[in-house]
mmCIF file of C-alpha atoms in Angstrom:
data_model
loop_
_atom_site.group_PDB
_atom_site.id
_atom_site.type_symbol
_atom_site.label_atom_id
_atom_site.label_comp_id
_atom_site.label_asym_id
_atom_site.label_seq_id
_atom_site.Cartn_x
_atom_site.Cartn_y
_atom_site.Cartn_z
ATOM 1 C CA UNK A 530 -33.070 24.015 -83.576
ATOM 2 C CA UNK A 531 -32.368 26.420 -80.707
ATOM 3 C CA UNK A 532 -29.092 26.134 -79.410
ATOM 4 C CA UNK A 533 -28.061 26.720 -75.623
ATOM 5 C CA UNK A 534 -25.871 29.774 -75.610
ATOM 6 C CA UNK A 535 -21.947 29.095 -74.444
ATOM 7 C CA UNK A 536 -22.475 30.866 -71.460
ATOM 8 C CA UNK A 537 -25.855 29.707 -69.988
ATOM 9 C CA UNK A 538 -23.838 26.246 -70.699
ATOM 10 C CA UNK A 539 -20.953 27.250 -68.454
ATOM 11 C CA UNK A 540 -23.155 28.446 -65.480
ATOM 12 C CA UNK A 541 -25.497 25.007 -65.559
ATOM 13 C CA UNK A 542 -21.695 23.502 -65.133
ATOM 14 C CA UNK A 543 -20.722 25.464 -62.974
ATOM 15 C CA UNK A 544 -24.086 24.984 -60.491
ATOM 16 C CA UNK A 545 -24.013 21.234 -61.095
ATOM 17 C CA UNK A 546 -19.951 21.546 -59.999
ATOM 18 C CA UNK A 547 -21.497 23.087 -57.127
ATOM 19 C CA UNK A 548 -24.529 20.855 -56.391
ATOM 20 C CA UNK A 549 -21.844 18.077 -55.965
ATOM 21 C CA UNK A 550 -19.338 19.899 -53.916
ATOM 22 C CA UNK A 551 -22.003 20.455 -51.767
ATOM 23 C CA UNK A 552 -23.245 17.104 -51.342
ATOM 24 C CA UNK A 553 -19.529 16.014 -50.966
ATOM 25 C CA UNK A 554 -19.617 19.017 -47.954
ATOM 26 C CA UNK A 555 -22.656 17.411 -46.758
ATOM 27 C CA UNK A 556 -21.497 13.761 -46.715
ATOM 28 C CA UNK A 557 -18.150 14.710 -45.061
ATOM 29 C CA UNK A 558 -20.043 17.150 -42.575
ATOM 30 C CA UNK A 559 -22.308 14.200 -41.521
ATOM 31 C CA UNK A 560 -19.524 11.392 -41.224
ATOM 32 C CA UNK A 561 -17.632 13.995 -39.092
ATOM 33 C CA UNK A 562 -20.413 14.831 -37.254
ATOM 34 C CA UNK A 563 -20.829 10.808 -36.663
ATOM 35 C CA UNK A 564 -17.324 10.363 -35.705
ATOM 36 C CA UNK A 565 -17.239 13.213 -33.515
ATOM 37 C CA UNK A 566 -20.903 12.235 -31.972
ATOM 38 C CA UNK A 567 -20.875 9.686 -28.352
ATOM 39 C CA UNK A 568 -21.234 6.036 -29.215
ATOM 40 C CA UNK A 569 -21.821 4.236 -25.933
ATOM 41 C CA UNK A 570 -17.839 3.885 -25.579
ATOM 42 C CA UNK A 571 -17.427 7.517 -25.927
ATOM 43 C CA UNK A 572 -17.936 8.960 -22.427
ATOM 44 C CA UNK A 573 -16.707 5.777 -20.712
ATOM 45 C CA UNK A 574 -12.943 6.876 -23.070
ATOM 46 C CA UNK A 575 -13.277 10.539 -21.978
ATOM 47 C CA UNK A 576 -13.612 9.515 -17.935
ATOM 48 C CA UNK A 577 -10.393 7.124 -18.515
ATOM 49 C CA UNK A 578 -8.372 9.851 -19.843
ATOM 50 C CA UNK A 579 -9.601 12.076 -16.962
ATOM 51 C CA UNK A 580 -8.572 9.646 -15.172
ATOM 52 C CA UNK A 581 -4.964 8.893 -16.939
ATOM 53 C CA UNK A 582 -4.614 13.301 -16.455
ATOM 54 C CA UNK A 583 -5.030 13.080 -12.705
ATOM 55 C CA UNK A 584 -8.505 15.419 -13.409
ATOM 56 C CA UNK A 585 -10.716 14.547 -10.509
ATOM 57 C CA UNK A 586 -13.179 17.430 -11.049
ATOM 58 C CA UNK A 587 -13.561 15.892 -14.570
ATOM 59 C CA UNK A 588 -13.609 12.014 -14.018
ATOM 60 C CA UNK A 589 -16.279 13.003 -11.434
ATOM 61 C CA UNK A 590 -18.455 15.201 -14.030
ATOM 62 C CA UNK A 591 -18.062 12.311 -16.183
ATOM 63 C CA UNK A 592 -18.961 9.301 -13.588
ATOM 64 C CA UNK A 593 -22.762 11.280 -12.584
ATOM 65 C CA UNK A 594 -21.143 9.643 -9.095
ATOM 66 C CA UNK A 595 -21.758 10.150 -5.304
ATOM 67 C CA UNK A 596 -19.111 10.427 -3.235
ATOM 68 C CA UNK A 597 -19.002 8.396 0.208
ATOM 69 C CA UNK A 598 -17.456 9.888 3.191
ATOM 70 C CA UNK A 599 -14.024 10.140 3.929
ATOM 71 C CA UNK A 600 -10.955 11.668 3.308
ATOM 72 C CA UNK A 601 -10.437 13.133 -0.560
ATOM 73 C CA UNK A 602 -6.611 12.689 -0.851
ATOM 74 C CA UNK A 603 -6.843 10.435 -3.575
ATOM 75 C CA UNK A 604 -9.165 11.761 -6.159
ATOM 76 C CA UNK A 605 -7.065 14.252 -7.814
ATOM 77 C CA UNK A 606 -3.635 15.328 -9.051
ATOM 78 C CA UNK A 607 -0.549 12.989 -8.353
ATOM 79 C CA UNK A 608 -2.151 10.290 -6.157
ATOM 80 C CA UNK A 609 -4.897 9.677 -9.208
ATOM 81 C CA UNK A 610 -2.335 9.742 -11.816
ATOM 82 C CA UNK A 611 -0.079 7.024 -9.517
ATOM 83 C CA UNK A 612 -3.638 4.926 -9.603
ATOM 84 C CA UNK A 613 -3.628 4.931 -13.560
ATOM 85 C CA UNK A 614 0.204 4.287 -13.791
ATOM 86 C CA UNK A 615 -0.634 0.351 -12.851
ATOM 87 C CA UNK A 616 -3.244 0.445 -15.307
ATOM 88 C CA UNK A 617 -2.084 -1.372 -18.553
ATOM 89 C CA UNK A 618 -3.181 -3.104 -21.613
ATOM 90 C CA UNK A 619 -6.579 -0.579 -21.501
ATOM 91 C CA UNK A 620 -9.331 -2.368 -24.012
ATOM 92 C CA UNK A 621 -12.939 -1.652 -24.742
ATOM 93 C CA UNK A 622 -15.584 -4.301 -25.268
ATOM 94 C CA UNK A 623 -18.120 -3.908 -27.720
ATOM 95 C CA UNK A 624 -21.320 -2.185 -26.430
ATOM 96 C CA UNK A 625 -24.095 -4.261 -25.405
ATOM 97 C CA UNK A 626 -27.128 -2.143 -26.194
ATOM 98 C CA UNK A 627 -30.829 -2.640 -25.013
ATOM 99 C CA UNK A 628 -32.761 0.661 -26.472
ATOM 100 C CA UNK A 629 -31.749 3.604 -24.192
ATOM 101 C CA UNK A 630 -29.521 2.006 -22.430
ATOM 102 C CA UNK A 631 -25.641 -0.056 -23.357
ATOM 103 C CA UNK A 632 -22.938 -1.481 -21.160
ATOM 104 C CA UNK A 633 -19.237 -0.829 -21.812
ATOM 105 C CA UNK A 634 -16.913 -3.340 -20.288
ATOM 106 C CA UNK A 635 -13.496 -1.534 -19.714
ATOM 107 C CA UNK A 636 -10.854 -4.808 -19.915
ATOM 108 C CA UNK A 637 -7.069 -4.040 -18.426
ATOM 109 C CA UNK A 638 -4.403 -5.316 -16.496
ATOM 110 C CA UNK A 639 -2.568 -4.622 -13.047
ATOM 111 C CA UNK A 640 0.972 -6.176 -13.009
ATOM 112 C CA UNK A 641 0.144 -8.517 -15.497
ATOM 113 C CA UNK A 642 -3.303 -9.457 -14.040
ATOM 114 C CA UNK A 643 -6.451 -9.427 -16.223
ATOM 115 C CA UNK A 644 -9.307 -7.540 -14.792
ATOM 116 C CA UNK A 645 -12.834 -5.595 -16.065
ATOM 117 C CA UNK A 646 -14.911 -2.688 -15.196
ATOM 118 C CA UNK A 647 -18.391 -2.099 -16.249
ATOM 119 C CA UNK A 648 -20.492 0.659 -17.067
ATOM 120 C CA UNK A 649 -23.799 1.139 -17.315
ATOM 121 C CA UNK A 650 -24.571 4.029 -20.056
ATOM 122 C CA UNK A 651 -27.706 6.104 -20.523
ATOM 123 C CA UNK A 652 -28.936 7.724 -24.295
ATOM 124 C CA UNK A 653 -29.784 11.183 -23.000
ATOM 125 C CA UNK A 654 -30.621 13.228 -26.105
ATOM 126 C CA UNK A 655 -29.480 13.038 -29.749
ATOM 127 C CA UNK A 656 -27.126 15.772 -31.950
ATOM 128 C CA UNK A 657 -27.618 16.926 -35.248
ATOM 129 C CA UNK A 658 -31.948 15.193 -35.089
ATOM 130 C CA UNK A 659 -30.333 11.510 -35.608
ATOM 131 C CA UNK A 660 -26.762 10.972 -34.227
ATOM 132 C CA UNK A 661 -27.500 9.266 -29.999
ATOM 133 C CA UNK A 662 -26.107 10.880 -27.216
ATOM 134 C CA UNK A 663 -24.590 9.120 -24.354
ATOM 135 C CA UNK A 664 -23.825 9.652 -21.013
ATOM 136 C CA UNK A 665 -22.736 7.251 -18.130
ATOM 137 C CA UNK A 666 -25.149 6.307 -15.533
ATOM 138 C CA UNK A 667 -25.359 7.924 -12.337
ATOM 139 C CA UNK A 668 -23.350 6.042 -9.469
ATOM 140 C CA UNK A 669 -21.494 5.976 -6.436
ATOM 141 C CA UNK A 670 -17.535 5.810 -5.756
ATOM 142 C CA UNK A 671 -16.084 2.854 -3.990
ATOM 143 C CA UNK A 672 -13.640 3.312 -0.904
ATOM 144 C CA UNK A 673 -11.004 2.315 0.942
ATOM 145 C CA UNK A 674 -10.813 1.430 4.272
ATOM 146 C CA UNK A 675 -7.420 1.542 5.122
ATOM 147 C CA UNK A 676 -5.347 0.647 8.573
ATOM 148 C CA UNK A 677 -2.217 0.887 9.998
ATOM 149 C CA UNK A 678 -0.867 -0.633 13.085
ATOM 150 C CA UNK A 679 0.326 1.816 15.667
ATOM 151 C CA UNK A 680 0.740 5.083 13.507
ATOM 152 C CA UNK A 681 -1.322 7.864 12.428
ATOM 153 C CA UNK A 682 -0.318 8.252 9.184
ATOM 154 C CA UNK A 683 0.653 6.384 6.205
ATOM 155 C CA UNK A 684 1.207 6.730 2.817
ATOM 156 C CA UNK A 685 -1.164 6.417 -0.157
ATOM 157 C CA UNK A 686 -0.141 6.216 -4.101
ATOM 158 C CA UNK A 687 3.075 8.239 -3.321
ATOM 159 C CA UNK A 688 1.071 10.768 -0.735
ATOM 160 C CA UNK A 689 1.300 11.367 2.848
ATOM 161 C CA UNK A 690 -2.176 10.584 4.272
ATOM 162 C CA UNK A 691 -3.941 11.146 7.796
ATOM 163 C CA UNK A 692 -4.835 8.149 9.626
ATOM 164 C CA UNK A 693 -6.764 9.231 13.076
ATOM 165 C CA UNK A 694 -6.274 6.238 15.352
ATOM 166 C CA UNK A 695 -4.675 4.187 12.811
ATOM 167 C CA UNK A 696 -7.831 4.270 10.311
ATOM 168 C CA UNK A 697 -9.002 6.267 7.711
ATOM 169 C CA UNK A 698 -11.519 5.553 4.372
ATOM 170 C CA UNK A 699 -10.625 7.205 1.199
ATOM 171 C CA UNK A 700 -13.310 7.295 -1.848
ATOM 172 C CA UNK A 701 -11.659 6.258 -4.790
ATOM 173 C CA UNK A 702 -12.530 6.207 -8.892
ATOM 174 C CA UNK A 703 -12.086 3.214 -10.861
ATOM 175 C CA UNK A 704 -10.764 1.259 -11.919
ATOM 176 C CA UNK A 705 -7.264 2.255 -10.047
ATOM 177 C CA UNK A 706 -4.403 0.282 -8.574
ATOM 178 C CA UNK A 707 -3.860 1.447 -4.205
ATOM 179 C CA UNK A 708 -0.912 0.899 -2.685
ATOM 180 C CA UNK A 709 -0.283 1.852 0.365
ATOM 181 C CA UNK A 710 3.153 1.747 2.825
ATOM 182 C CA UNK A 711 4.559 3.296 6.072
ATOM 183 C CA UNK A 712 7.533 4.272 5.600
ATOM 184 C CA UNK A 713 10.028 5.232 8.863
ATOM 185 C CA UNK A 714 13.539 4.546 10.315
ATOM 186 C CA UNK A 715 12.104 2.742 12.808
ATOM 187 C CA UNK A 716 8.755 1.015 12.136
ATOM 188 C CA UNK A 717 7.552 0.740 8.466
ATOM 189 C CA UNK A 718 4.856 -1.626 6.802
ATOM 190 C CA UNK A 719 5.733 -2.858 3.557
ATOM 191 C CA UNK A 720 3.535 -1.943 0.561
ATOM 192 C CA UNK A 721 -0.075 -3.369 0.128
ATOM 193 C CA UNK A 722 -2.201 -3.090 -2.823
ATOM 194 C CA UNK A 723 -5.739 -3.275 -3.776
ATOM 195 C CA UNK A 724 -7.250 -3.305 -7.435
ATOM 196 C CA UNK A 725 -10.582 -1.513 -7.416
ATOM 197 C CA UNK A 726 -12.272 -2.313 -10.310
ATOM 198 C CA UNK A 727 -16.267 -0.995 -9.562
ATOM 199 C CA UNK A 728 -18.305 1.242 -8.046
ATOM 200 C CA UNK A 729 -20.374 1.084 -4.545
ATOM 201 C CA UNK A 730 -18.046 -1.777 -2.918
ATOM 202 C CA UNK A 731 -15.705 -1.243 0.039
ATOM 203 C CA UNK A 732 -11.931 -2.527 0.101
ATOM 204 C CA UNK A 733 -9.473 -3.545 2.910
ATOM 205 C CA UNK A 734 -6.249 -2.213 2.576
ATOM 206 C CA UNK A 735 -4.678 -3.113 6.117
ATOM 207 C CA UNK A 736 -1.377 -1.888 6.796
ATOM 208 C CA UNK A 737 1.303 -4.307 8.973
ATOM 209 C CA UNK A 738 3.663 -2.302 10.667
ATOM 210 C CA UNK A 739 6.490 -4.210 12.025
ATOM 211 C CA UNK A 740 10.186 -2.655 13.606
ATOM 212 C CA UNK A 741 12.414 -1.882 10.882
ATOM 213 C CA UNK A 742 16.125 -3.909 10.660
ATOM 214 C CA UNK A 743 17.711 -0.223 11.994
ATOM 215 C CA UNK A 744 15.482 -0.782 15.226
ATOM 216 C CA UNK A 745 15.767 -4.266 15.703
ATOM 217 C CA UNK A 746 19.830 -4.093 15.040
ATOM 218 C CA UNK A 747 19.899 -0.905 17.641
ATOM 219 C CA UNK A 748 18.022 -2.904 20.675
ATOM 220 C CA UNK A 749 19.757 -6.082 20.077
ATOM 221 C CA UNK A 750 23.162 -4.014 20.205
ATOM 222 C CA UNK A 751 21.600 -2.694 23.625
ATOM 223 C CA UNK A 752 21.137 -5.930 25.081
ATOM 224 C CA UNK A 753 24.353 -7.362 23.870
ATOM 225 C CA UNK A 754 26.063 -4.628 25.506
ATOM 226 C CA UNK A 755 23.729 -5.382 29.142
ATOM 227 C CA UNK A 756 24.438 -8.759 29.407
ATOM 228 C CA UNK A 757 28.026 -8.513 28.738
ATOM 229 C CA UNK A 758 28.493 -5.897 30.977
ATOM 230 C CA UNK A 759 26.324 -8.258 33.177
ATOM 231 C CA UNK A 760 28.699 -11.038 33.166
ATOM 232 C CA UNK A 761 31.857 -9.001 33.329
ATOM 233 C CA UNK A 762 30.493 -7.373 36.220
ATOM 234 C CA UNK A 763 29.729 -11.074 37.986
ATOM 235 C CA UNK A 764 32.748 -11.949 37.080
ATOM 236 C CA UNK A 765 34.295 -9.397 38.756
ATOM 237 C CA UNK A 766 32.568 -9.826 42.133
ATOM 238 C CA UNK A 767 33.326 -13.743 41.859
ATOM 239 C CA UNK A 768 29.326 -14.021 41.894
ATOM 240 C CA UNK A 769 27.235 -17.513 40.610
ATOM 241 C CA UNK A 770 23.846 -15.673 41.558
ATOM 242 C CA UNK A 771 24.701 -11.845 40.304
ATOM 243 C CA UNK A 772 21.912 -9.511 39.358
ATOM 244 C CA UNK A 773 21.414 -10.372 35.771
ATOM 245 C CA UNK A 774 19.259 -12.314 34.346
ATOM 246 C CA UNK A 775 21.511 -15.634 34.545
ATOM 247 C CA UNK A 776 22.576 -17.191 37.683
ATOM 248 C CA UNK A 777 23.468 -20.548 38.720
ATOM 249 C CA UNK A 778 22.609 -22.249 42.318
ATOM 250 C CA UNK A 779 24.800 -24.898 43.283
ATOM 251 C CA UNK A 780 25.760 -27.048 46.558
ATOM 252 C CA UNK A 781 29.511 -27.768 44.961
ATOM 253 C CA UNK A 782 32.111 -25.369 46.377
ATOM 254 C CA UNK A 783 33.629 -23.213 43.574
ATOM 255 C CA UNK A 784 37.313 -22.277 44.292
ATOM 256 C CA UNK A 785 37.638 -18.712 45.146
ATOM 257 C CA UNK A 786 38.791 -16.683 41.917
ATOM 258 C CA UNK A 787 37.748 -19.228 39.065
ATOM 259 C CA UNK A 788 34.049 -17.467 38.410
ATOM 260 C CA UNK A 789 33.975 -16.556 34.705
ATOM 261 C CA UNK A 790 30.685 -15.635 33.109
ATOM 262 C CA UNK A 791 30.358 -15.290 29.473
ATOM 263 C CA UNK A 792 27.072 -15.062 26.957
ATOM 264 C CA UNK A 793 26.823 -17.550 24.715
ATOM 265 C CA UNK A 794 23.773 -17.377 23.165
ATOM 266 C CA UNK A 795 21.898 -13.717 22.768
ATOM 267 C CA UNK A 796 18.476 -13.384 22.986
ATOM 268 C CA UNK A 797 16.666 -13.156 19.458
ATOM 269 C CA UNK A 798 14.622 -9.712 19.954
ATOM 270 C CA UNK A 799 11.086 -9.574 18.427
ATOM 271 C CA UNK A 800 9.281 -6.162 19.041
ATOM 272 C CA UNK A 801 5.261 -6.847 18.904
ATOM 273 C CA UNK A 802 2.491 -4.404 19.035
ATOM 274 C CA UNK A 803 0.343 -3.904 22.422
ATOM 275 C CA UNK A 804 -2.334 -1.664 23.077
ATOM 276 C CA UNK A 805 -1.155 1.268 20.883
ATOM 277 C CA UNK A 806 2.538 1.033 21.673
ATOM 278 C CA UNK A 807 5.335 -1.237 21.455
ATOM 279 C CA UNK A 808 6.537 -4.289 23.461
ATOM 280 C CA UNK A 809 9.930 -6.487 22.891
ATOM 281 C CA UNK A 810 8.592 -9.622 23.550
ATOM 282 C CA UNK A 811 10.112 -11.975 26.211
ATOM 283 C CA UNK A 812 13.608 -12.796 25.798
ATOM 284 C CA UNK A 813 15.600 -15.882 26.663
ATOM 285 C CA UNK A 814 19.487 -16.594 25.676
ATOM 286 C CA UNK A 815 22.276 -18.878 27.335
ATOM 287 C CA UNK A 816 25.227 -17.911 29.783
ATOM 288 C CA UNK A 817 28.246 -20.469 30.222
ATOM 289 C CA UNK A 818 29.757 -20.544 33.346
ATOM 290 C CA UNK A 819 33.123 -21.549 33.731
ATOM 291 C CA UNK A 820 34.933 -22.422 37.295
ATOM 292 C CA UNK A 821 37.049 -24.697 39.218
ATOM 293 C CA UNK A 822 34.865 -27.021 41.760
ATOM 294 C CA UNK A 823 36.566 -28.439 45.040
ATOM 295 C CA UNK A 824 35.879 -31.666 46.236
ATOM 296 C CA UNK A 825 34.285 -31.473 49.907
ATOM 297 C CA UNK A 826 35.389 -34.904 50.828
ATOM 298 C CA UNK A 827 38.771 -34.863 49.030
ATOM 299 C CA UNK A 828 39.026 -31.611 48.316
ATOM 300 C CA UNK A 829 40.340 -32.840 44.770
ATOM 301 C CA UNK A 830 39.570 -29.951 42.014
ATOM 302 C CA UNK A 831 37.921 -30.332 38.634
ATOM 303 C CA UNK A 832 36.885 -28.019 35.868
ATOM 304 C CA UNK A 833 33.504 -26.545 36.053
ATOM 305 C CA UNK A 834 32.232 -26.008 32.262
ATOM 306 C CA UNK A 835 27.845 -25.532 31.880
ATOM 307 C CA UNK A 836 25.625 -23.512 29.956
ATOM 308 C CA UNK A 837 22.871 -21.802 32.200
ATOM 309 C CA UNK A 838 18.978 -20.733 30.339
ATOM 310 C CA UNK A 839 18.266 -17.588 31.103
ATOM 311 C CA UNK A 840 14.804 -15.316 30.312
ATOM 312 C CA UNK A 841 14.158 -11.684 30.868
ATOM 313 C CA UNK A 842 11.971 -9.122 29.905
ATOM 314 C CA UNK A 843 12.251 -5.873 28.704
ATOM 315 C CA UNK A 844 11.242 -2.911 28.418
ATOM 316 C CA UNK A 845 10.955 -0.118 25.003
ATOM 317 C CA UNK A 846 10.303 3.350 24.673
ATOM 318 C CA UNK A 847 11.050 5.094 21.598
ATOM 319 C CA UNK A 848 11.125 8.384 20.320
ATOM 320 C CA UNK A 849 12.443 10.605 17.544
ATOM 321 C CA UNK A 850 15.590 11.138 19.733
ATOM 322 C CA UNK A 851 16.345 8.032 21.451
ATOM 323 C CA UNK A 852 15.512 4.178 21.972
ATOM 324 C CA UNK A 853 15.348 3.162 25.843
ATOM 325 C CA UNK A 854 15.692 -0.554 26.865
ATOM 326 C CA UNK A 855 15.171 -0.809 30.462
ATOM 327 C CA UNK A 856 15.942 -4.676 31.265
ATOM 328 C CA UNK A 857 13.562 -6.210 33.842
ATOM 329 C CA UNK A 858 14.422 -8.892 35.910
ATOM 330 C CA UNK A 859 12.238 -11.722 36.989
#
């Protein structure tokens, strides 16, 4: 009976020891390769994280998109990154495929909101003869059309924007959180925010700039300090029809020397907007008047003690340097 030889035994061992390492190899290579292959999720994950890095140029590679007109401010670096920063609780829905073609719903939250993205995904080749390659459809950005009330510029996920007759529209990815503010010591518009959550559609973000409490407090201190002088002043001259904006007209003779004017209600100052500038809108307050009346029949005396409506306009200019109120009387 021939017998193998020790060594021809040890080199059939040692190629079957390599047969299976290499069929191990291969069965490691290939679930690699599968992992490491686009599923539909795949490039819909990659533009997030663009996204999440503030990488514009990337997301944009990504997205296949067209980009509306308008101002670019917000499609890269810090204002991108301040989009994301909103964007919590990211989940991915479970591919609905129909041959070549899937859709990924993206499912996440804006201050505790629920909302959902979709994206339509293309199979554009395959790696490795069998493993599907995929790619997200081609599409176009949404925008903003923002607006601010008497200002040219405003600011934009933490960025100093343009706004060219108080408008501007800024293409934006998604899904992103947009908040937008004017800050200032003396108007400001408190902070508005849109949730864009797919592609093509337009979104309002409109911008209500009001007078700041600094402003308000500084013309109110203005007109406290008119109509006191005012009735000091009337006062003074012994006047019941002075020029300010409260007088009284009366048939009763007032004893010489008694006239005392006083304010005792000030105007409550509201400043409005009005054909690209500012207006304080009409004012109205109440003066007391206090005397001593004389009697024309018996010239007996009595205390004179009434409160007097007044209205007035006025008007504001402001600047960087100063705040005007010019009163203007009826």
């Amino acid at each position: 009976m021939h017998q193998t030889s020790p060594a021809l035994r040890r080199i059939a061992v040692a190629w079957l020891l390599a047969l299976v390492l290499a069929i191990v190899a291969s069965v490691l290579a290939i679930t690699a390769v599968k992992n490491a292959v686009a599923g539909p999720a795949d490039p819909v994950r990659a533009y997030i994280g663009a996204l999440q890095a503030g990488d514009g140029g990337r997301a944009l590679g990504l997205l296949h998109t067209t980009v509306p007109s308008g101002s670019p401010a917000l499609l890269d670096g810090a204002p991108l990154k301040d989009s994301m920063s909103r964007i919590r609780d990211i989940s991915y829905g479970t591919a609905k495929a129909d041959g070549d073609h899937a859709t990924v719903a993206v499912r996440f939250t804006v201050e505790g909101e629920a909302h959902e993205s979709q994206f339509a995904v293309d199979r554009t080749g395959t790696d490795w003869l069998f493993f599907p390659r995929w790619s997200i459809s081609p599409t176009s950005l949404p925008a903003l059309t923002a607006t601010v009330v008497n200002s040219t510029r405003a600011t934009m996920n933490g960025m100093s924007v343009n706004m060219p007759e108080g408008r501007n529209a800024f293409p934006v990815f998604f899904p992103g959180s947009y908040v937008g503010s004017l800050d200032g010591a003396q108007f400001a518009a408190e902070p508005r925010a849109v949730v864009v959550s797919g592609p093509g559609a337009t979104a309002p973000l409109n911008l209500a700039t009001k007078a700041t409490p600094q402003l308000l407090g500084a013309i109110e201190a203005k007109l406290h300090s008119y109509l006191d002088d005012c009735a000091r002043t009337a006062t003074q001259q012994q006047r019941l029809q002075p020029n300010c904006p409260f007088s009284l007209a009366t048939n009763t003779r007032i004893q010489d020397g008694t006239i005392a004017w006083s304010v005792s209600a000030y105007p409550t100052v509201s400043v409005e907007p009005f054909q690209g500038s500012w207006t304080i809108a009409p004012l109205a307050g109440k003066a007391e008047l206090k005397a001593v009346a004389i009697d024309l029949f018996t010239g007996a005396k009595s205390p004179v003690d009434t409160k007097v409506d007044f209205s007035f306009n006025a008007r504001l200019d402001v600047s960087d340097a100063a705040i005007t109120v010019t009163p203007q009387l009826k």
